[in-house]
Amino acid sequence: MKTPPVTRRLRLAALTLLLAGCHAPMSVFTGAGPAGRALSQLTWVLVAASAVIFVLVTLFMLAAIARRNRGGTDPDLTVHDNRIPIVAGAIIPGVVLLALFMTSVLIERRIPGDASTPAESFTVIGHQWWWGVERDDSASGRRAMWANELHVPVGEPVDLTLLSDDVIHSFWIPQVHGKIDLIPGDTNHIRFVADRPGVYRGQCAEYCGMQHANMAFTLVVESPVAYRAWLSVQRADAKPPTDTLAALGRAQVVNGPCATCHTIRGTTAQGEIGPDLTHVGSRVTLAAGTLPNDLATMEAWVTNAPSLKPGVKMPAMPQFTGLQLRAIAAYLEGLR
């Protein structure tokens, strides 16, 4: 099945951002859905209030310094004279904080929470340091799995069930929803609607170890037609290679150490430690948003992943020769 033109353009845009060093856009000031816009408005309110308070405190401080320099400070302060500092130091902050709290509650109540309407449902699992995504296909009884990337239809509700496989993570795509923790042994849920097509960057927002900063997530919001075409591909098994080099790579992958940790549906590789590689060649990035997904990077990643992402659990593969590495990279990049 050919990749729809809209999807190709979105992937090209995300890759361009990656190569430019700024990844996909990630901002708390611009919302791409009802929840994202509500949280964006709350962010602007808090930033504006903080700026006003900062300016006022600075002015009061400068006024106090100027008064002291003019010799206007009375060394014999009375109880009556202390009432102003008490009001300024206790009552005013309390009123300001209460007002900001009530504003936060009112704005957050506008975040959609109706779970009665049907929605596209996925499970996101946090690992050190990557995201697993699963979808149960009730029609066929099978489970589709991939990693670090999710496509969703524009304007349609999406439900995410959030789990952790090891430590506490926090799933955050600010344009579409707020942060939500993934706690070992617990299950959390969010529902969001993305009403603006684009490629959005997500991030783990809870320190989870050495590569926490490089645990990113790519959200692709596209037309319902493009989304369903993408989902159909994700549900399918891996296609067999069509050239000799990729066929050699397939033999190295399914009969070698790769199969110990990775699954490639349609082959004997059924490992469950690392990400599912069934359609790894179609993803925008490698290593959870750390690297662009191309042939050269794939070969370098297979050769020595810890040199590109220190601390990653995937070991270096010195046993593979140059030809074998090229074949493995060609096979994996062809899994689309």
PDB file of C-alpha atoms in Angstrom, residues 3 7 11 149 151 230 233-234 278-285 293 332-336:
ATOM      1  CA  THR A   3       1.925   6.030   1.674  1.00  0.00           C
ATOM      2  CA  THR A   7       1.531  11.481   5.327  1.00  0.00           C
ATOM      3  CA  ARG A  11       7.093  12.867   7.665  1.00  0.00           C
ATOM      4  CA  GLU A 149       5.226   7.365  17.156  1.00  0.00           C
ATOM      5  CA  HIS A 151      -0.758   8.777  13.994  1.00  0.00           C
ATOM      6  CA  TRP A 230      -1.358   4.079   8.145  1.00  0.00           C
ATOM      7  CA  VAL A 233      -0.116  -0.927   7.409  1.00  0.00           C
ATOM      8  CA  GLN A 234       0.715  -1.154  11.126  1.00  0.00           C
ATOM      9  CA  THR A 278       7.739  -4.838  12.127  1.00  0.00           C
ATOM     10  CA  HIS A 279       7.475  -1.485  10.316  1.00  0.00           C
ATOM     11  CA  VAL A 280      10.508   0.320  11.733  1.00  0.00           C
ATOM     12  CA  GLY A 281      11.501   1.731   8.330  1.00  0.00           C
ATOM     13  CA  SER A 282       8.346   3.848   8.163  1.00  0.00           C
ATOM     14  CA  ARG A 283       9.002   5.740  11.409  1.00  0.00           C
ATOM     15  CA  VAL A 284      10.147   9.347  11.408  1.00  0.00           C
ATOM     16  CA  THR A 285      12.933   8.838  13.959  1.00  0.00           C
ATOM     17  CA  ASN A 293      15.570   7.384  10.414  1.00  0.00           C
ATOM     18  CA  LEU A 332      15.202  -2.859   8.534  1.00  0.00           C
ATOM     19  CA  GLU A 333      14.842   0.288   6.433  1.00  0.00           C
ATOM     20  CA  GLY A 334      12.710  -1.724   4.010  1.00  0.00           C
ATOM     21  CA  LEU A 335      10.232  -2.677   6.746  1.00  0.00           C
ATOM     22  CA  ARG A 336       7.543  -0.145   5.883  1.00  0.00           C
TER      23      ARG A 336
END
